[in-house]
Short mmCIF file of C-alpha atoms in Angstrom, two decimals:
data_model
loop_
_atom_site.label_atom_id
_atom_site.label_comp_id
_atom_site.label_asym_id
_atom_site.label_seq_id
_atom_site.Cartn_x
_atom_site.Cartn_y
_atom_site.Cartn_z
CA MET N 1 37.58 70.21 -32.67
CA ILE N 2 38.40 67.35 -35.05
CA GLU N 3 41.92 67.04 -33.70
CA GLU N 4 40.75 67.31 -30.10
CA THR N 5 38.09 64.61 -30.42
CA LYS N 6 39.95 62.49 -33.01
CA GLY N 7 36.73 62.48 -35.03
CA ALA N 8 34.61 61.08 -32.17
CA PHE N 9 32.21 64.00 -32.06
CA PRO N 10 29.65 64.33 -29.29
CA MET N 11 26.27 62.89 -30.27
CA TRP N 12 24.70 66.29 -30.93
CA LEU N 13 27.46 67.22 -33.43
CA SER N 14 27.99 63.87 -35.15
CA PRO N 15 26.93 63.83 -38.84
CA THR N 16 25.30 60.42 -38.27
CA GLN N 17 23.97 60.00 -34.76
CA VAL N 18 22.44 56.53 -35.05
CA LYS N 19 23.10 53.68 -37.45
CA ILE N 20 20.58 50.86 -37.74
CA LEU N 21 22.27 47.55 -38.56
CA LEU N 22 20.17 44.70 -39.95
CA ILE N 23 21.14 41.07 -39.46
CA THR N 24 19.09 39.94 -42.48
CA ASP N 25 16.71 41.49 -45.00
CA ASN N 26 13.76 40.14 -43.00
CA GLN N 27 14.03 43.08 -40.59
CA ILE N 28 13.83 45.85 -43.21
CA GLU N 29 10.21 46.86 -42.53
CA TYR N 30 10.71 47.13 -38.75
CA SER N 31 13.99 48.99 -39.24
CA LEU N 32 12.44 51.52 -41.62
CA LYS N 33 9.73 52.19 -39.02
CA ILE N 34 12.40 52.89 -36.38
CA LYS N 35 14.35 55.07 -38.83
CA THR N 36 11.24 57.15 -39.57
CA GLU N 37 10.46 57.60 -35.87
CA LEU N 38 13.99 58.79 -35.13
CA GLU N 39 14.04 61.14 -38.13
CA GLU N 40 10.77 62.69 -36.92
CA MET N 41 12.61 63.50 -33.66
CA GLY N 42 15.32 65.26 -35.67
CA VAL N 43 17.90 62.50 -35.21
CA ARG N 44 20.35 61.94 -38.08
CA VAL N 45 20.04 58.22 -38.77
CA GLU N 46 21.29 55.81 -41.43
CA LEU N 47 20.16 52.29 -42.27
CA ASP N 48 22.80 49.69 -43.14
CA ASP N 49 20.93 46.99 -45.05
CA ARG N 50 23.95 45.64 -46.93
CA ASN N 51 24.45 41.91 -47.21
CA GLU N 52 27.46 41.81 -44.85
CA LYS N 53 28.13 40.00 -41.58
CA ILE N 54 26.89 41.87 -38.52
CA GLY N 55 30.35 41.91 -36.92
CA TYR N 56 31.71 43.69 -39.99
CA LYS N 57 28.90 46.27 -39.88
CA ILE N 58 29.47 46.93 -36.17
CA ARG N 59 33.22 47.31 -36.60
CA GLU N 60 32.73 49.63 -39.57
CA ALA N 61 30.26 51.81 -37.62
CA GLN N 62 32.71 51.97 -34.70
CA MET N 63 35.52 53.03 -37.05
CA GLN N 64 33.19 55.72 -38.43
CA LYS N 65 32.71 56.82 -34.81
CA ILE N 66 28.90 56.58 -34.92
CA PRO N 67 27.60 57.39 -31.40
CA TYR N 68 24.82 54.76 -31.35
CA MET N 69 24.14 51.55 -33.27
CA LEU N 70 20.86 49.65 -33.21
CA VAL N 71 21.28 45.99 -34.12
CA ILE N 72 18.02 44.52 -35.39
CA GLY N 73 17.43 40.78 -35.74
CA GLU N 74 14.45 38.41 -35.63
CA LYS N 75 14.31 38.44 -31.82
CA GLU N 76 14.20 42.26 -31.70
CA VAL N 77 11.43 42.40 -34.32
CA GLY N 78 9.37 39.78 -32.49
CA GLU N 79 9.67 41.55 -29.14
CA GLY N 80 9.57 45.16 -30.42
CA LEU N 81 13.09 45.87 -29.16
CA ALA N 82 16.49 47.00 -30.40
CA SER N 83 19.94 45.87 -29.28
CA VAL N 84 21.75 49.10 -28.52
CA ARG N 85 25.50 49.64 -28.84
CA SER N 86 27.25 52.84 -27.86
CA ARG N 87 30.55 54.02 -29.29
CA LYS N 88 31.62 54.94 -25.77
CA ASP N 89 30.08 52.15 -23.65
CA GLY N 90 29.92 49.21 -26.07
CA ASP N 91 26.96 46.84 -25.81
CA ILE N 92 24.26 48.49 -23.69
CA GLY N 93 21.75 45.66 -24.21
CA GLN N 94 18.21 45.43 -25.46
CA MET N 95 15.66 48.14 -24.89
CA SER N 96 12.38 49.17 -26.39
CA VAL N 97 12.45 51.71 -29.18
CA GLU N 98 10.60 54.14 -26.87
CA GLU N 99 13.28 53.74 -24.19
CA PHE N 100 15.99 54.43 -26.77
CA LYS N 101 14.14 57.49 -28.09
CA ASN N 102 13.85 58.81 -24.52
CA LYS N 103 17.58 58.17 -23.95
CA ILE N 104 18.48 60.14 -27.10
CA LYS N 105 16.02 62.92 -26.24
CA GLU N 106 17.48 63.21 -22.73
CA GLU N 107 21.04 63.33 -24.09
CA ILE N 108 20.10 66.13 -26.51
CA GLU N 109 18.23 68.06 -23.79
CA ASN N 110 21.19 67.76 -21.40
CA PHE N 111 23.44 69.31 -24.02
CA GLU N 112 21.03 72.21 -24.60
CA LYS N 113 21.06 73.16 -20.90
#
């Protein structure tokens, strides 16, 4: 399976399914709330709160073949959104956390069928 997928596992099999990437430390509280909500759904999620440039964090997550990345900045916190990036599709755009949770839930349910 590893050789076949070159490490880009399907979302349901990936060790880390979602990585939350903060732009600054000001978004930590909002990001922890999102992380908790996703974990309650059974999603394997990590929070990258390192003091690195966002481009570096995104590139690193892509190299780790993380299926979904949520980029959280001041605008996302103020509007209750997340900027979603997919390993497969790139930048998907902003969506509410509920929309993202529904997207993940649907993807998991489609696999189970």
